PDB file of N, CA and C in Angstrom:
ATOM      1  N   ASN A  26       0.973  -0.963   0.115  1.00  0.00           N
ATOM      2  CA  ASN A  26       0.146  -0.300  -0.221  1.00  0.00           C
ATOM      3  C   ASN A  26       0.347   0.866   0.036  1.00  0.00           C
ATOM      4  N   LEU A  27       2.101   1.040  -0.501  1.00  0.00           N
ATOM      5  CA  LEU A  27       2.852   2.456  -0.641  1.00  0.00           C
ATOM      6  C   LEU A  27       2.900   2.703  -1.884  1.00  0.00           C
ATOM      7  N   ARG A  28       3.199   4.696  -1.701  1.00  0.00           N
ATOM      8  CA  ARG A  28       2.528   5.234  -3.104  1.00  0.00           C
ATOM      9  C   ARG A  28       3.350   6.168  -2.913  1.00  0.00           C
ATOM     10  N   PRO A  29       4.247   6.412  -3.690  1.00  0.00           N
ATOM     11  CA  PRO A  29       5.370   7.248  -3.504  1.00  0.00           C
ATOM     12  C   PRO A  29       4.335   8.954  -3.938  1.00  0.00           C
ATOM     13  N   GLU A  30       5.329   9.690  -3.198  1.00  0.00           N
ATOM     14  CA  GLU A  30       5.154  11.060  -3.352  1.00  0.00           C
ATOM     15  C   GLU A  30       4.577  11.850  -4.023  1.00  0.00           C
ATOM     16  N   ILE A  31       4.526  12.209  -4.045  1.00  0.00           N
ATOM     17  CA  ILE A  31       3.540  13.761  -5.083  1.00  0.00           C
ATOM     18  C   ILE A  31       4.850  14.482  -5.173  1.00  0.00           C
ATOM     19  N   PRO A  32       5.044  15.008  -6.719  1.00  0.00           N
ATOM     20  CA  PRO A  32       6.140  16.034  -6.180  1.00  0.00           C
ATOM     21  C   PRO A  32       5.418  17.801  -6.487  1.00  0.00           C
ATOM     22  N   ARG A  33       6.152  18.267  -4.827  1.00  0.00           N
ATOM     23  CA  ARG A  33       4.806  19.990  -4.695  1.00  0.00           C
ATOM     24  C   ARG A  33       4.910  20.472  -5.670  1.00  0.00           C
ATOM     25  N   CYS A  34       5.994  20.041  -6.957  1.00  0.00           N
ATOM     26  CA  CYS A  34       5.466  21.208  -7.921  1.00  0.00           C
ATOM     27  C   CYS A  34       4.903  20.484  -9.116  1.00  0.00           C
ATOM     28  N   CYS A  35       4.182  19.091  -9.512  1.00  0.00           N
ATOM     29  CA  CYS A  35       3.211  18.557  -9.614  1.00  0.00           C
ATOM     30  C   CYS A  35       1.525  19.099 -10.509  1.00  0.00           C
ATOM     31  N   PRO A  36       1.714  19.496 -10.831  1.00  0.00           N
ATOM     32  CA  PRO A  36      -0.255  20.362 -11.766  1.00  0.00           C
ATOM     33  C   PRO A  36      -1.040  19.305 -10.405  1.00  0.00           C
ATOM     34  N   ASN A  37      -2.142  20.396  -9.808  1.00  0.00           N
ATOM     35  CA  ASN A  37      -3.182  19.281  -9.219  1.00  0.00           C
ATOM     36  C   ASN A  37      -3.921  18.957  -9.670  1.00  0.00           C
ATOM     37  N   SER A  38      -4.496  18.693 -11.188  1.00  0.00           N
ATOM     38  CA  SER A  38      -5.346  18.336 -11.737  1.00  0.00           C
ATOM     39  C   SER A  38      -4.080  16.673 -12.484  1.00  0.00           C
ATOM     40  N   LEU A  39      -2.948  16.668 -12.228  1.00  0.00           N
ATOM     41  CA  LEU A  39      -2.306  16.136 -13.183  1.00  0.00           C
ATOM     42  C   LEU A  39      -2.808  14.799 -10.978  1.00  0.00           C
ATOM     43  N   ALA A  40      -2.104  15.174 -10.152  1.00  0.00           N
ATOM     44  CA  ALA A  40      -2.128  14.920  -8.752  1.00  0.00           C
ATOM     45  C   ALA A  40      -3.309  14.286  -8.398  1.00  0.00           C
ATOM     46  N   ASN A  41      -4.609  14.533  -9.313  1.00  0.00           N
ATOM     47  CA  ASN A  41      -5.752  13.944  -8.417  1.00  0.00           C
ATOM     48  C   ASN A  41      -5.479  12.704  -9.156  1.00  0.00           C
ATOM     49  N   ILE A  42      -5.579  12.792 -11.031  1.00  0.00           N
ATOM     50  CA  ILE A  42      -5.725  11.378 -11.162  1.00  0.00           C
ATOM     51  C   ILE A  42      -4.653  10.506 -10.640  1.00  0.00           C
ATOM     52  N   MET A  43      -3.101  11.209 -10.454  1.00  0.00           N
ATOM     53  CA  MET A  43      -2.572   9.917  -9.270  1.00  0.00           C
ATOM     54  C   MET A  43      -3.404   9.302  -8.015  1.00  0.00           C
ATOM     55  N   LYS A  44      -3.751  10.128  -7.556  1.00  0.00           N
ATOM     56  CA  LYS A  44      -4.276   9.856  -6.266  1.00  0.00           C
ATOM     57  C   LYS A  44      -5.637   8.734  -6.582  1.00  0.00           C
ATOM     58  N   LYS A  45      -6.998   8.897  -7.755  1.00  0.00           N
ATOM     59  CA  LYS A  45      -7.587   8.497  -8.031  1.00  0.00           C
ATOM     60  C   LYS A  45      -7.563   6.923  -8.613  1.00  0.00           C
ATOM     61  N   CYS A  46      -5.966   7.161  -9.434  1.00  0.00           N
ATOM     62  CA  CYS A  46      -5.296   5.294  -9.855  1.00  0.00           C
ATOM     63  C   CYS A  46      -4.913   4.654  -8.352  1.00  0.00           C
ATOM     64  N   TRP A  47      -4.291   5.740  -7.532  1.00  0.00           N
ATOM     65  CA  TRP A  47      -4.171   4.929  -5.543  1.00  0.00           C
ATOM     66  C   TRP A  47      -5.104   4.453  -4.781  1.00  0.00           C
ATOM     67  N   ASP A  48      -5.937   4.413  -5.558  1.00  0.00           N
ATOM     68  CA  ASP A  48      -7.426   4.427  -4.468  1.00  0.00           C
ATOM     69  C   ASP A  48      -6.799   2.900  -3.383  1.00  0.00           C
ATOM     70  N   ALA A  49      -7.015   3.039  -1.950  1.00  0.00           N
ATOM     71  CA  ALA A  49      -6.957   1.644  -1.830  1.00  0.00           C
ATOM     72  C   ALA A  49      -8.032   0.743  -2.450  1.00  0.00           C
ATOM     73  N   ASN A  50      -8.648   1.385  -2.339  1.00  0.00           N
ATOM     74  CA  ASN A  50     -10.212  -0.015  -3.409  1.00  0.00           C
ATOM     75  C   ASN A  50      -9.833   0.271  -4.471  1.00  0.00           C
ATOM     76  N   PRO A  51      -9.749  -0.336  -5.041  1.00  0.00           N
ATOM     77  CA  PRO A  51      -9.738  -1.339  -6.245  1.00  0.00           C
ATOM     78  C   PRO A  51     -10.337  -0.685  -6.825  1.00  0.00           C
ATOM     79  N   GLU A  52     -12.084  -0.878  -6.650  1.00  0.00           N
ATOM     80  CA  GLU A  52     -12.503  -0.806  -7.358  1.00  0.00           C
ATOM     81  C   GLU A  52     -13.082   0.730  -7.466  1.00  0.00           C
ATOM     82  N   LYS A  53     -12.366   1.060  -6.628  1.00  0.00           N
ATOM     83  CA  LYS A  53     -12.449   3.029  -6.778  1.00  0.00           C
ATOM     84  C   LYS A  53     -11.731   3.466  -8.135  1.00  0.00           C
ATOM     85  N   ARG A  54     -11.078   2.541  -8.571  1.00  0.00           N
ATOM     86  CA  ARG A  54      -9.779   3.438  -8.945  1.00  0.00           C
ATOM     87  C   ARG A  54     -10.401   3.734 -10.980  1.00  0.00           C
ATOM     88  N   PRO A  55      -9.936   4.179 -11.824  1.00  0.00           N
ATOM     89  CA  PRO A  55     -10.689   4.557 -13.260  1.00  0.00           C
ATOM     90  C   PRO A  55      -9.753   2.812 -13.865  1.00  0.00           C
ATOM     91  N   ASP A  56     -10.600   2.958 -14.638  1.00  0.00           N
ATOM     92  CA  ASP A  56      -9.597   1.677 -15.529  1.00  0.00           C
ATOM     93  C   ASP A  56      -8.798   2.672 -16.899  1.00  0.00           C
ATOM     94  N   MET A  57      -8.344   2.014 -17.455  1.00  0.00           N
ATOM     95  CA  MET A  57      -7.740   2.600 -18.935  1.00  0.00           C
ATOM     96  C   MET A  57      -7.911   3.658 -19.049  1.00  0.00           C
ATOM     97  N   ASP A  58      -9.460   3.767 -19.959  1.00  0.00           N
ATOM     98  CA  ASP A  58      -9.941   4.360 -20.522  1.00  0.00           C
ATOM     99  C   ASP A  58     -10.253   5.839 -20.441  1.00  0.00           C
ATOM    100  N   GLU A  59     -10.712   5.661 -18.731  1.00  0.00           N
ATOM    101  CA  GLU A  59     -10.884   7.094 -17.573  1.00  0.00           C
ATOM    102  C   GLU A  59      -9.548   7.103 -17.549  1.00  0.00           C
ATOM    103  N   VAL A  60      -8.442   6.634 -17.469  1.00  0.00           N
ATOM    104  CA  VAL A  60      -7.373   7.434 -17.105  1.00  0.00           C
ATOM    105  C   VAL A  60      -6.955   8.678 -18.399  1.00  0.00           C
ATOM    106  N   VAL A  61      -7.116   8.137 -19.901  1.00  0.00           N
ATOM    107  CA  VAL A  61      -6.709   8.546 -20.954  1.00  0.00           C
ATOM    108  C   VAL A  61      -7.598   9.618 -21.375  1.00  0.00           C
ATOM    109  N   ARG A  62      -8.875   9.536 -21.064  1.00  0.00           N
ATOM    110  CA  ARG A  62     -10.001  10.666 -20.892  1.00  0.00           C
ATOM    111  C   ARG A  62      -9.315  11.994 -20.349  1.00  0.00           C
ATOM    112  N   MET A  63      -8.866  11.349 -19.227  1.00  0.00           N
ATOM    113  CA  MET A  63      -9.102  12.229 -17.832  1.00  0.00           C
ATOM    114  C   MET A  63      -7.183  13.101 -17.783  1.00  0.00           C
ATOM    115  N   LEU A  64      -6.419  12.331 -18.569  1.00  0.00           N
ATOM    116  CA  LEU A  64      -5.105  13.108 -18.913  1.00  0.00           C
ATOM    117  C   LEU A  64      -5.567  13.811 -20.355  1.00  0.00           C
ATOM    118  N   GLU A  65      -6.273  13.084 -20.899  1.00  0.00           N
ATOM    119  CA  GLU A  65      -6.768  14.200 -22.770  1.00  0.00           C
ATOM    120  C   GLU A  65      -7.304  15.552 -22.411  1.00  0.00           C
ATOM    121  N   SER A  66      -8.186  15.307 -21.187  1.00  0.00           N
ATOM    122  CA  SER A  66      -8.852  16.611 -21.080  1.00  0.00           C
ATOM    123  C   SER A  66      -8.076  17.165 -19.989  1.00  0.00           C
ATOM    124  N   LEU A  67      -6.899  17.427 -19.441  1.00  0.00           N
ATOM    125  CA  LEU A  67      -5.939  18.419 -19.017  1.00  0.00           C
ATOM    126  C   LEU A  67      -5.607  19.177 -19.263  1.00  0.00           C
ATOM    127  N   ASP A  68      -5.426  20.640 -19.217  1.00  0.00           N
ATOM    128  CA  ASP A  68      -5.217  21.430 -19.616  1.00  0.00           C
ATOM    129  C   ASP A  68      -3.768  22.596 -19.790  1.00  0.00           C
ATOM    130  N   THR A  69      -3.587  21.761 -21.286  1.00  0.00           N
ATOM    131  CA  THR A  69      -2.220  21.954 -21.010  1.00  0.00           C
ATOM    132  C   THR A  69      -2.096  23.527 -21.976  1.00  0.00           C
ATOM    133  N   SER A  70      -2.925  24.053 -22.169  1.00  0.00           N
ATOM    134  CA  SER A  70      -2.965  25.751 -23.560  1.00  0.00           C
ATOM    135  C   SER A  70      -2.022  26.509 -23.072  1.00  0.00           C
ATOM    136  N   LYS A  71      -1.742  26.813 -21.519  1.00  0.00           N
ATOM    137  CA  LYS A  71      -0.570  28.097 -20.937  1.00  0.00           C
ATOM    138  C   LYS A  71       0.462  27.634 -21.459  1.00  0.00           C
ATOM    139  N   GLY A  72       0.821  28.271 -22.099  1.00  0.00           N
ATOM    140  CA  GLY A  72       2.275  27.869 -22.433  1.00  0.00           C
ATOM    141  C   GLY A  72       2.964  26.729 -23.487  1.00  0.00           C
ATOM    142  N   GLY A  73       1.740  25.609 -23.154  1.00  0.00           N
ATOM    143  CA  GLY A  73       2.008  24.371 -23.960  1.00  0.00           C
ATOM    144  C   GLY A  73       2.260  23.978 -23.225  1.00  0.00           C
ATOM    145  N   GLY A  74       2.550  23.604 -21.527  1.00  0.00           N
ATOM    146  CA  GLY A  74       3.358  22.186 -20.965  1.00  0.00           C
ATOM    147  C   GLY A  74       2.057  22.599 -19.445  1.00  0.00           C
ATOM    148  N   MET A  75       2.782  21.187 -18.773  1.00  0.00           N
ATOM    149  CA  MET A  75       2.152  21.659 -17.461  1.00  0.00           C
ATOM    150  C   MET A  75       1.823  21.921 -16.484  1.00  0.00           C
ATOM    151  N   ILE A  76       3.092  23.105 -16.530  1.00  0.00           N
ATOM    152  CA  ILE A  76       3.663  24.085 -15.203  1.00  0.00           C
ATOM    153  C   ILE A  76       4.305  25.004 -16.311  1.00  0.00           C
ATOM    154  N   PRO A  77       4.392  26.416 -15.601  1.00  0.00           N
ATOM    155  CA  PRO A  77       5.077  27.556 -16.081  1.00  0.00           C
ATOM    156  C   PRO A  77       6.710  27.188 -15.649  1.00  0.00           C
ATOM    157  N   ASP A  78       7.141  27.747 -16.865  1.00  0.00           N
ATOM    158  CA  ASP A  78       9.005  27.447 -16.791  1.00  0.00           C
ATOM    159  C   ASP A  78       9.488  27.590 -15.249  1.00  0.00           C
ATOM    160  N   ASP A  79       9.314  28.819 -15.287  1.00  0.00           N
ATOM    161  CA  ASP A  79       9.960  29.397 -14.077  1.00  0.00           C
ATOM    162  C   ASP A  79       9.067  28.516 -12.130  1.00  0.00           C
ATOM    163  N   GLU A  80       8.147  28.073 -12.861  1.00  0.00           N
ATOM    164  CA  GLU A  80       8.507  26.778 -11.717  1.00  0.00           C
ATOM    165  C   GLU A  80       8.832  24.955 -11.991  1.00  0.00           C
ATOM    166  N   ALA A  81       9.378  24.965 -12.864  1.00  0.00           N
ATOM    167  CA  ALA A  81       9.899  23.315 -13.410  1.00  0.00           C
ATOM    168  C   ALA A  81      10.691  23.779 -13.181  1.00  0.00           C
ATOM    169  N   ASN A  82      11.230  24.492 -13.277  1.00  0.00           N
ATOM    170  CA  ASN A  82      13.055  24.629 -12.447  1.00  0.00           C
ATOM    171  C   ASN A  82      13.540  23.710 -11.095  1.00  0.00           C
ATOM    172  N   GLY A  83      13.876  22.410 -10.959  1.00  0.00           N
ATOM    173  CA  GLY A  83      14.114  21.860  -9.671  1.00  0.00           C
ATOM    174  C   GLY A  83      13.483  20.586  -9.495  1.00  0.00           C
ATOM    175  N   CYS A  84      11.911  20.492 -10.738  1.00  0.00           N
ATOM    176  CA  CYS A  84      11.462  19.170 -10.998  1.00  0.00           C
ATOM    177  C   CYS A  84      11.342  18.618 -11.114  1.00  0.00           C
ATOM    178  N   PHE A  85      11.910  17.199 -10.705  1.00  0.00           N
ATOM    179  CA  PHE A  85      11.926  15.647 -11.432  1.00  0.00           C
ATOM    180  C   PHE A  85      10.710  15.728 -12.459  1.00  0.00           C
ATOM    181  N   CYS A  86       9.727  15.826 -12.170  1.00  0.00           N
ATOM    182  CA  CYS A  86       8.896  15.342 -13.723  1.00  0.00           C
ATOM    183  C   CYS A  86       8.941  14.932 -14.665  1.00  0.00           C
ATOM    184  N   PHE A  87       9.399  16.784 -14.976  1.00  0.00           N
ATOM    185  CA  PHE A  87       8.816  17.650 -16.093  1.00  0.00           C
ATOM    186  C   PHE A  87      10.854  17.607 -16.655  1.00  0.00           C
ATOM    187  N   VAL A  88      11.224  17.157 -16.307  1.00  0.00           N
ATOM    188  CA  VAL A  88      12.546  17.485 -16.868  1.00  0.00           C
ATOM    189  C   VAL A  88      13.031  16.488 -17.930  1.00  0.00           C
ATOM    190  N   PRO A  89      12.874  16.952 -18.549  1.00  0.00           N
ATOM    191  CA  PRO A  89      12.844  15.827 -20.152  1.00  0.00           C
ATOM    192  C   PRO A  89      13.766  14.987 -20.455  1.00  0.00           C
ATOM    193  N   GLN A  90      13.526  13.838 -21.578  1.00  0.00           N
ATOM    194  CA  GLN A  90      13.880  12.849 -21.343  1.00  0.00           C
ATOM    195  C   GLN A  90      15.520  12.574 -22.174  1.00  0.00           C
ATOM    196  N   ARG A  91      16.578  12.182 -21.741  1.00  0.00           N
ATOM    197  CA  ARG A  91      17.473  11.808 -22.301  1.00  0.00           C
ATOM    198  C   ARG A  91      18.303  10.383 -23.015  1.00  0.00           C
ATOM    199  N   GLY A  92      18.835  10.650 -23.817  1.00  0.00           N
ATOM    200  CA  GLY A  92      19.195   9.507 -24.982  1.00  0.00           C
ATOM    201  C   GLY A  92      18.894   9.249 -26.039  1.00  0.00           C
ATOM    202  N   PRO A  93      19.011   8.235 -26.769  1.00  0.00           N
ATOM    203  CA  PRO A  93      18.464   7.946 -28.408  1.00  0.00           C
ATOM    204  C   PRO A  93      17.470   8.265 -28.369  1.00  0.00           C
TER     205      PRO A  93
END
């Protein structure tokens, strides 16, 4: 029943989806289709990203992927 800590820089809308997926009662967890719908409905129009650049600094959730 351990869950990772949600970083303070994580947008509330995304954190809420994570919490729903981690519900202690499996019957209350959304199925994958619902998760996809929730993710697709997130408003990323502000600057094209989940959080402003000045808030993203130091947040490991939004570090660009490295590698090939």
